[in-house]
């Protein structure tokens, strides 16, 4: 007996199929399956596709959506975001994580690669809501020994608990914030630890021109990529966020090491950090994925809008409408983003049973000449009717369990932040 039987699902090639799920994987895909299952779900009128995998974000920053917009990166961070974040309690962060996960589920995302504080609360929310995530063992040098040691101790405690038993949906990464906020000695230690323990690396890299120039001045002409490579941070299990300011040599280095370049086009456009060079990265043989970044700089976790901005920015950079075609952009948001979730990102027998069911009656999907083009250039979160992760429904017919409480809890935290901001004026 199967765990779940999806009936009458339309696949991308237009064929109708039944999909049997067992043990969190697609066990059989056939025109008609009559075997028994514990649960059956009629997908008539819907198309089944791989879901989205968000390659870089700070999910709890959804609490700061609209908190400080239309500012340059460093004043935005130092004068607004970091002071607000210092006021967040673990309970506040938990409320923010649940809100972000709710938003992502509504938009067809089953996985996110996170970089933030209060990891136990984040992991608990991931476990409860049924999504996948790689949670960063976040490290940021605040210039004081006390906070430094506290972060290290907390990260070690989380790592030890994770080793003792965890859901297969939750992974950990070593997560130095950036090359300019973590000392070289610590960066090298984290590179060594990643190799020794088989953990991914997740870091912001080459995000701004200032970072690029400062790195060359402070490290004997090395670019951020060259410096990160020397510190042992570039491997085939590295997620490198932003990667806007790169040389051709940097791209060759990224391709040789197999590191994944995670473009965050919406955030980079908003903060005027620059535009990721999709064409040059692809021609160099780099692995590419998409991420939303945090909601304080993107304002949403929508992979639909991320795909559209990536495609349009890539075309404008070269003045070439054939650059960043929809097929390729969709793959960056789905299969490529699932690189660190073994067996995910594909609809085939034996693959992990992650999938989104699209409502074909949504006006955004008509005319229906090319589905992936519609999804990239016209798609909206409302097109996603239902969502599965690991063979379980996260959303059915646009309904997510407990969403009313999630919204109410997050609003309470936002009310607190609003009052603190008003009192500081």
Coordinates of C-alpha atoms in Angstrom, one line a residue:
X1 CA 0.0 0.0 0.0
X2 CA 1.3 3.4 -1.0
X3 CA 1.4 6.4 1.4
X4 CA -0.2 8.8 -1.2
X5 CA -1.6 8.5 -4.7
X6 CA -1.9 11.6 -6.8
X7 CA -4.5 11.0 -9.5
X8 CA -4.9 12.7 -12.9
X9 CA -1.9 15.0 -12.7
X10 CA -0.9 16.7 -15.9
X11 CA 2.9 16.7 -16.4
X12 CA 4.9 19.3 -18.3
X13 CA 4.7 17.3 -21.6
X14 CA 0.9 17.4 -21.4
X15 CA 0.4 13.8 -20.4
X16 CA -1.9 12.7 -17.6
X17 CA -0.3 10.5 -15.0
X18 CA -0.9 9.0 -11.6
X19 CA 2.0 9.3 -9.1
X20 CA 2.4 6.9 -6.2
X21 CA 4.4 8.1 -3.2
X22 CA 6.0 5.8 -0.7
X23 CA 8.6 6.7 2.0
X24 CA 8.9 10.3 0.8
X25 CA 9.7 9.4 -2.8
X26 CA 7.9 9.0 -6.1
X27 CA 7.6 5.2 -6.2
X28 CA 5.7 4.9 -9.5
X29 CA 4.5 7.2 -12.3
X30 CA 2.2 5.7 -14.8
X31 CA -0.9 6.6 -16.9
X32 CA -3.2 4.8 -14.5
X33 CA -2.5 3.2 -11.1
X34 CA -5.1 1.2 -9.4
X35 CA -3.1 0.1 -6.3
X36 CA -4.4 1.1 -2.9
X37 CA -3.0 4.0 -0.9
X38 CA -3.6 5.4 2.5
X39 CA -4.7 8.7 0.8
X40 CA -5.7 9.7 -2.6
X41 CA -5.7 13.3 -4.1
X42 CA -7.3 14.2 -7.3
X43 CA -5.1 16.6 -9.3
X44 CA -7.5 17.0 -12.2
X45 CA -7.1 20.5 -13.8
X46 CA -3.6 21.0 -12.3
X47 CA -0.1 20.6 -13.7
X48 CA 2.6 19.0 -11.5
X49 CA 6.1 20.5 -11.5
X50 CA 9.2 20.6 -9.4
X51 CA 8.9 23.2 -6.6
X52 CA 11.3 26.0 -5.8
X53 CA 14.5 25.9 -3.8
X54 CA 15.5 29.2 -2.3
X55 CA 19.3 29.3 -2.4
X56 CA 20.0 32.2 0.0
X57 CA 17.9 34.0 2.5
X58 CA 17.5 35.3 6.1
X59 CA 14.0 34.1 6.7
X60 CA 13.3 35.8 10.1
X61 CA 14.0 39.2 8.4
X62 CA 10.5 39.0 7.1
X63 CA 9.7 40.8 10.4
X64 CA 11.6 43.8 8.9
X65 CA 9.8 43.9 5.6
X66 CA 9.5 47.6 4.8
X67 CA 11.3 48.6 8.0
X68 CA 14.0 50.7 6.2
X69 CA 13.7 50.9 2.5
X70 CA 15.4 53.0 -0.2
X71 CA 18.8 53.2 1.4
X72 CA 22.4 52.2 0.5
X73 CA 23.6 48.9 1.8
X74 CA 25.9 49.8 4.6
X75 CA 23.8 52.7 6.1
X76 CA 20.8 50.4 5.7
X77 CA 22.5 47.6 7.7
X78 CA 24.4 49.6 10.3
X79 CA 21.9 52.3 11.1
X80 CA 18.6 50.4 10.8
X81 CA 18.7 46.7 10.3
X82 CA 21.3 45.6 12.8
X83 CA 20.0 47.8 15.7
X84 CA 16.5 46.4 15.1
X85 CA 17.8 42.8 15.0
X86 CA 19.5 43.4 18.3
X87 CA 16.0 43.8 19.8
X88 CA 14.7 40.4 18.6
X89 CA 14.2 37.7 21.1
X90 CA 14.4 33.9 20.2
X91 CA 10.6 33.9 20.4
X92 CA 10.4 36.8 18.0
X93 CA 12.7 35.0 15.5
X94 CA 10.5 31.9 15.8
X95 CA 7.5 33.9 14.9
X96 CA 9.3 35.4 11.9
X97 CA 10.6 32.1 10.7
X98 CA 7.0 30.6 10.7
X99 CA 5.7 33.6 8.8
X100 CA 8.5 33.3 6.2
X101 CA 7.9 29.6 5.8
X102 CA 4.1 30.3 5.4
X103 CA 4.9 32.8 2.6
X104 CA 7.3 30.4 0.9
X105 CA 4.8 27.6 1.0
X106 CA 2.1 29.8 -0.5
X107 CA 4.6 30.6 -3.3
X108 CA 5.7 27.0 -4.1
X109 CA 9.0 26.9 -2.2
X110 CA 9.9 23.8 -0.2
X111 CA 13.5 24.6 0.7
X112 CA 15.5 27.5 1.9
X113 CA 19.2 28.1 2.7
X114 CA 19.2 30.3 5.7
X115 CA 21.7 32.6 7.4
X116 CA 20.5 34.1 10.7
X117 CA 20.6 34.0 14.5
X118 CA 18.7 31.8 17.0
X119 CA 19.2 28.5 15.3
X120 CA 17.2 26.2 17.6
X121 CA 14.1 28.2 17.1
X122 CA 14.6 28.2 13.3
X123 CA 15.2 24.4 13.2
X124 CA 12.1 23.8 15.3
X125 CA 9.9 25.8 13.0
X126 CA 11.3 23.9 10.0
X127 CA 10.5 20.6 11.6
X128 CA 7.0 21.7 12.6
X129 CA 6.0 23.1 9.2
X130 CA 7.4 20.3 7.1
X131 CA 9.7 22.1 4.7
X132 CA 13.4 21.5 4.0
X133 CA 16.2 23.8 5.0
X134 CA 19.9 24.2 5.4
X135 CA 20.5 26.2 8.5
X136 CA 23.7 28.2 8.8
X137 CA 25.9 28.0 11.9
X138 CA 26.1 31.8 11.7
X139 CA 29.3 33.6 12.7
X140 CA 29.7 37.4 12.7
X141 CA 32.6 39.0 14.5
X142 CA 31.3 41.9 16.6
X143 CA 34.7 43.0 17.8
X144 CA 34.2 41.8 21.4
X145 CA 35.5 38.5 22.9
X146 CA 32.3 37.8 24.8
X147 CA 29.9 37.8 21.8
X148 CA 32.4 36.0 19.7
X149 CA 32.7 33.1 22.2
X150 CA 29.0 33.0 22.8
X151 CA 28.3 32.6 19.0
X152 CA 30.9 29.8 18.8
X153 CA 29.5 28.0 21.8
X154 CA 26.0 28.2 20.6
X155 CA 26.9 26.9 17.1
X156 CA 28.8 24.0 18.6
X157 CA 25.8 23.1 20.8
X158 CA 23.5 23.2 17.7
X159 CA 25.9 21.0 15.7
X160 CA 26.2 18.4 18.5
X161 CA 22.4 18.2 18.9
X162 CA 22.0 17.9 15.1
X163 CA 24.5 15.0 15.0
X164 CA 22.6 13.2 17.7
X165 CA 19.5 13.0 15.6
X166 CA 17.6 15.2 13.2
X167 CA 15.0 15.1 10.4
X168 CA 16.4 14.3 6.9
X169 CA 14.8 17.6 5.9
X170 CA 17.2 19.7 8.0
X171 CA 20.8 20.2 7.1
X172 CA 23.5 22.5 8.6
X173 CA 26.1 24.6 7.0
X174 CA 29.1 26.6 8.3
X175 CA 28.0 30.2 7.8
X176 CA 30.6 33.0 8.1
X177 CA 28.7 36.2 7.4
X178 CA 31.3 37.7 4.9
X179 CA 35.0 38.1 4.4
X180 CA 34.9 41.6 5.9
X181 CA 33.0 40.6 9.1
X182 CA 35.0 37.5 10.0
X183 CA 38.8 37.5 10.7
X184 CA 41.0 35.5 8.4
X185 CA 42.0 33.1 11.1
X186 CA 38.4 32.1 11.7
X187 CA 37.6 31.9 8.0
X188 CA 40.5 29.4 7.6
X189 CA 39.3 27.4 10.6
X190 CA 35.8 27.2 9.2
X191 CA 37.1 26.1 5.8
X192 CA 39.1 23.3 7.6
X193 CA 36.1 22.3 9.7
X194 CA 33.8 22.1 6.6
X195 CA 36.2 19.7 5.0
X196 CA 36.7 17.6 8.1
X197 CA 33.0 17.3 8.9
X198 CA 31.6 17.3 5.4
X199 CA 29.5 20.4 5.9
X200 CA 28.6 23.0 3.3
X201 CA 29.9 26.6 3.4
X202 CA 27.4 29.4 3.1
X203 CA 28.8 33.0 2.8
X204 CA 28.0 36.4 1.3
X205 CA 30.7 37.0 -1.3
X206 CA 31.6 39.8 -3.8
X207 CA 28.3 41.5 -3.1
X208 CA 29.4 45.2 -3.5
X209 CA 32.1 47.2 -5.3
X210 CA 33.3 48.4 -1.9
X211 CA 33.8 44.9 -0.7
X212 CA 35.8 44.2 -3.9
X213 CA 38.0 47.2 -3.6
X214 CA 38.6 46.9 0.2
X215 CA 39.6 43.2 -0.3
X216 CA 42.2 44.1 -3.0
X217 CA 43.6 46.9 -0.8
X218 CA 43.8 44.8 2.4
X219 CA 44.9 41.4 0.9
X220 CA 47.6 42.2 -1.5
X221 CA 45.5 42.7 -4.6
X222 CA 43.4 39.5 -4.1
X223 CA 39.7 39.7 -5.2
X224 CA 37.1 38.4 -2.7
X225 CA 37.0 35.1 -4.6
X226 CA 40.7 34.7 -4.6
X227 CA 40.9 35.5 -0.9
X228 CA 38.0 33.1 -0.1
X229 CA 39.7 30.4 -2.1
X230 CA 42.9 30.9 -0.1
X231 CA 40.9 30.5 3.1
X232 CA 39.5 27.2 1.9
X233 CA 35.9 28.4 1.5
X234 CA 35.4 27.4 -2.2
X235 CA 34.4 23.8 -2.7
X236 CA 31.7 21.9 -4.5
X237 CA 29.6 22.2 -1.3
X238 CA 29.8 26.0 -1.1
X239 CA 26.8 28.3 -1.5
X240 CA 28.2 31.8 -2.4
X241 CA 25.6 34.5 -2.2
X242 CA 25.4 37.5 -4.5
X243 CA 28.7 37.2 -6.5
X244 CA 28.1 40.4 -8.4
X245 CA 31.7 41.7 -8.5
X246 CA 33.7 39.0 -10.2
X247 CA 36.5 38.8 -12.7
X248 CA 36.9 36.2 -15.4
X249 CA 39.5 34.6 -13.2
X250 CA 37.0 34.5 -10.3
X251 CA 34.5 32.7 -12.5
X252 CA 37.1 30.2 -13.6
X253 CA 37.9 29.6 -10.0
X254 CA 34.3 29.1 -9.1
X255 CA 33.8 26.7 -12.0
X256 CA 36.9 24.6 -11.1
X257 CA 35.9 24.3 -7.5
X258 CA 32.2 23.5 -8.3
X259 CA 30.9 26.2 -5.9
X260 CA 27.3 27.3 -6.4
X261 CA 26.8 31.0 -7.2
X262 CA 23.5 32.1 -5.8
X263 CA 22.2 35.2 -7.6
X264 CA 19.9 37.5 -5.6
X265 CA 18.8 39.9 -8.4
X266 CA 15.9 41.6 -6.7
X267 CA 17.9 42.5 -3.6
X268 CA 20.9 43.6 -5.6
X269 CA 18.8 45.8 -7.8
X270 CA 17.1 47.4 -4.9
X271 CA 20.3 48.2 -3.0
X272 CA 22.1 49.1 -6.3
X273 CA 24.9 46.5 -5.6
X274 CA 25.1 45.6 -9.3
X275 CA 23.7 42.8 -11.5
X276 CA 25.0 39.3 -11.4
X277 CA 26.6 38.3 -14.8
X278 CA 24.6 35.3 -15.7
X279 CA 26.0 34.9 -19.2
X280 CA 29.6 35.1 -18.2
X281 CA 29.1 32.7 -15.2
X282 CA 27.3 30.2 -17.5
X283 CA 29.9 30.4 -20.2
X284 CA 32.6 29.8 -17.6
X285 CA 30.8 26.6 -16.5
X286 CA 29.7 27.9 -13.1
X287 CA 26.8 26.3 -11.2
X288 CA 24.0 28.9 -10.7
X289 CA 21.0 29.0 -8.4
X290 CA 18.6 31.7 -7.3
X291 CA 17.8 33.2 -3.9
X292 CA 15.6 35.9 -2.6
X293 CA 17.9 37.2 0.1
X294 CA 16.0 38.5 3.2
X295 CA 12.7 40.4 3.2
X296 CA 14.4 43.6 4.5
X297 CA 16.2 44.0 1.2
X298 CA 13.9 42.1 -1.3
X299 CA 10.6 42.5 0.6
X300 CA 9.4 39.1 -0.5
X301 CA 10.3 35.4 -0.6
X302 CA 8.7 35.0 -4.0
X303 CA 10.7 32.8 -6.4
X304 CA 8.3 33.9 -9.1
X305 CA 9.4 37.5 -8.9
X306 CA 13.0 36.4 -8.5
X307 CA 12.9 34.4 -11.7
X308 CA 11.4 37.4 -13.6
X309 CA 13.9 39.9 -12.3
X310 CA 16.8 37.5 -13.0
X311 CA 15.6 37.0 -16.6
X312 CA 15.0 40.7 -17.3
X313 CA 18.2 41.9 -15.6
X314 CA 20.2 39.4 -17.5
X315 CA 18.8 40.5 -20.8
X316 CA 19.3 44.2 -20.0
X317 CA 22.9 43.7 -19.0
X318 CA 23.8 42.6 -22.5
X319 CA 21.0 44.3 -24.5
X320 CA 20.1 40.9 -25.7
X321 CA 16.6 39.5 -25.4
X322 CA 17.8 36.0 -25.9
X323 CA 19.9 36.0 -22.7
X324 CA 18.6 34.2 -19.6
X325 CA 15.8 32.3 -21.4
X326 CA 12.8 31.1 -19.3
X327 CA 13.7 27.4 -19.5
X328 CA 17.2 28.1 -18.0
X329 CA 15.9 30.5 -15.3
X330 CA 13.3 28.1 -14.2
X331 CA 15.9 25.4 -13.8
X332 CA 18.1 27.7 -11.7
X333 CA 15.1 28.2 -9.3
X334 CA 14.2 24.5 -9.1
X335 CA 16.7 21.7 -9.9
X336 CA 19.8 23.8 -9.5
X337 CA 18.7 25.1 -6.2
X338 CA 18.1 21.6 -5.0
X339 CA 21.8 20.7 -5.4
X340 CA 22.4 20.1 -1.7
X341 CA 19.2 18.0 -1.3
X342 CA 20.2 14.8 -2.8
X343 CA 17.5 13.3 -5.1
X344 CA 15.3 16.5 -5.1
X345 CA 14.3 18.9 -7.9
X346 CA 12.9 16.3 -10.4
X347 CA 9.6 14.6 -11.1
X348 CA 10.7 11.0 -11.7
X349 CA 10.6 7.6 -10.1
X350 CA 13.0 7.4 -7.2
X351 CA 13.2 11.1 -6.7
X352 CA 12.2 12.8 -3.5
X353 CA 8.5 13.6 -3.6
X354 CA 8.6 17.4 -3.7
X355 CA 6.2 19.0 -6.1
X356 CA 3.9 22.0 -6.7
X357 CA 0.5 21.7 -8.3
X358 CA -0.4 24.6 -10.4
X359 CA -4.0 25.8 -11.0
X360 CA -4.3 26.0 -14.8
X361 CA -7.4 28.2 -14.4
X362 CA -5.4 31.1 -13.0
X363 CA -5.5 34.0 -15.6
X364 CA -1.7 34.3 -15.4
X365 CA -1.3 30.9 -17.1
X366 CA -3.5 31.7 -20.1
X367 CA -2.6 31.8 -23.0
X368 CA -1.0 28.5 -22.4
X369 CA 1.6 28.3 -25.2
X370 CA 4.6 27.8 -23.0
X371 CA 4.2 27.0 -19.4
X372 CA 7.7 27.8 -18.2
X373 CA 7.6 31.1 -20.0
X374 CA 4.4 31.9 -18.3
X375 CA 5.8 31.0 -14.9
X376 CA 8.9 33.1 -15.3
X377 CA 7.4 36.2 -16.9
X378 CA 3.8 36.2 -15.6
X379 CA 3.5 33.7 -12.7
X380 CA 2.3 34.7 -9.3
X381 CA 2.2 32.8 -6.0
X382 CA -1.6 32.4 -6.4
X383 CA -0.9 30.0 -9.3
X384 CA 0.2 27.4 -6.8
X385 CA -2.8 25.4 -5.6
X386 CA -1.1 22.7 -3.5
X387 CA 2.5 21.9 -2.4
X388 CA 4.2 18.7 -1.4
X389 CA 7.5 18.2 0.4
X390 CA 8.9 14.8 1.3
X391 CA 5.6 13.2 0.2
X392 CA 3.4 15.2 2.5
X393 CA 1.1 18.1 1.8
X394 CA 2.3 21.5 3.1
X395 CA -0.7 23.2 1.4
X396 CA -3.9 21.9 -0.1
X397 CA -6.0 24.2 -2.2
X398 CA -4.2 27.3 -0.9
X399 CA -4.8 26.3 2.8
X400 CA -1.9 25.9 5.2
X401 CA -2.6 24.5 8.7
X402 CA -2.3 27.1 11.4
X403 CA -1.8 30.1 9.2
X404 CA -4.1 32.4 11.2
X405 CA -2.0 32.0 14.4
X406 CA 1.2 32.4 12.4
X407 CA 0.1 35.8 11.1
X408 CA -1.2 36.9 14.5
X409 CA 2.1 36.0 16.2
X410 CA 4.2 37.8 13.6
X411 CA 2.0 40.9 13.8
X412 CA 2.6 41.1 17.5
X413 CA 6.4 41.2 17.0
X414 CA 6.0 43.8 14.3
X415 CA 4.0 46.0 16.6
X416 CA 6.8 45.8 19.1
X417 CA 9.4 46.8 16.5
X418 CA 7.2 49.7 15.3
X419 CA 7.0 51.1 18.9
X420 CA 10.7 50.8 19.4
X421 CA 11.4 52.6 16.2
X422 CA 9.0 55.4 17.1
X423 CA 10.5 55.7 20.6
X424 CA 14.0 56.1 19.1
X425 CA 13.0 59.1 17.0

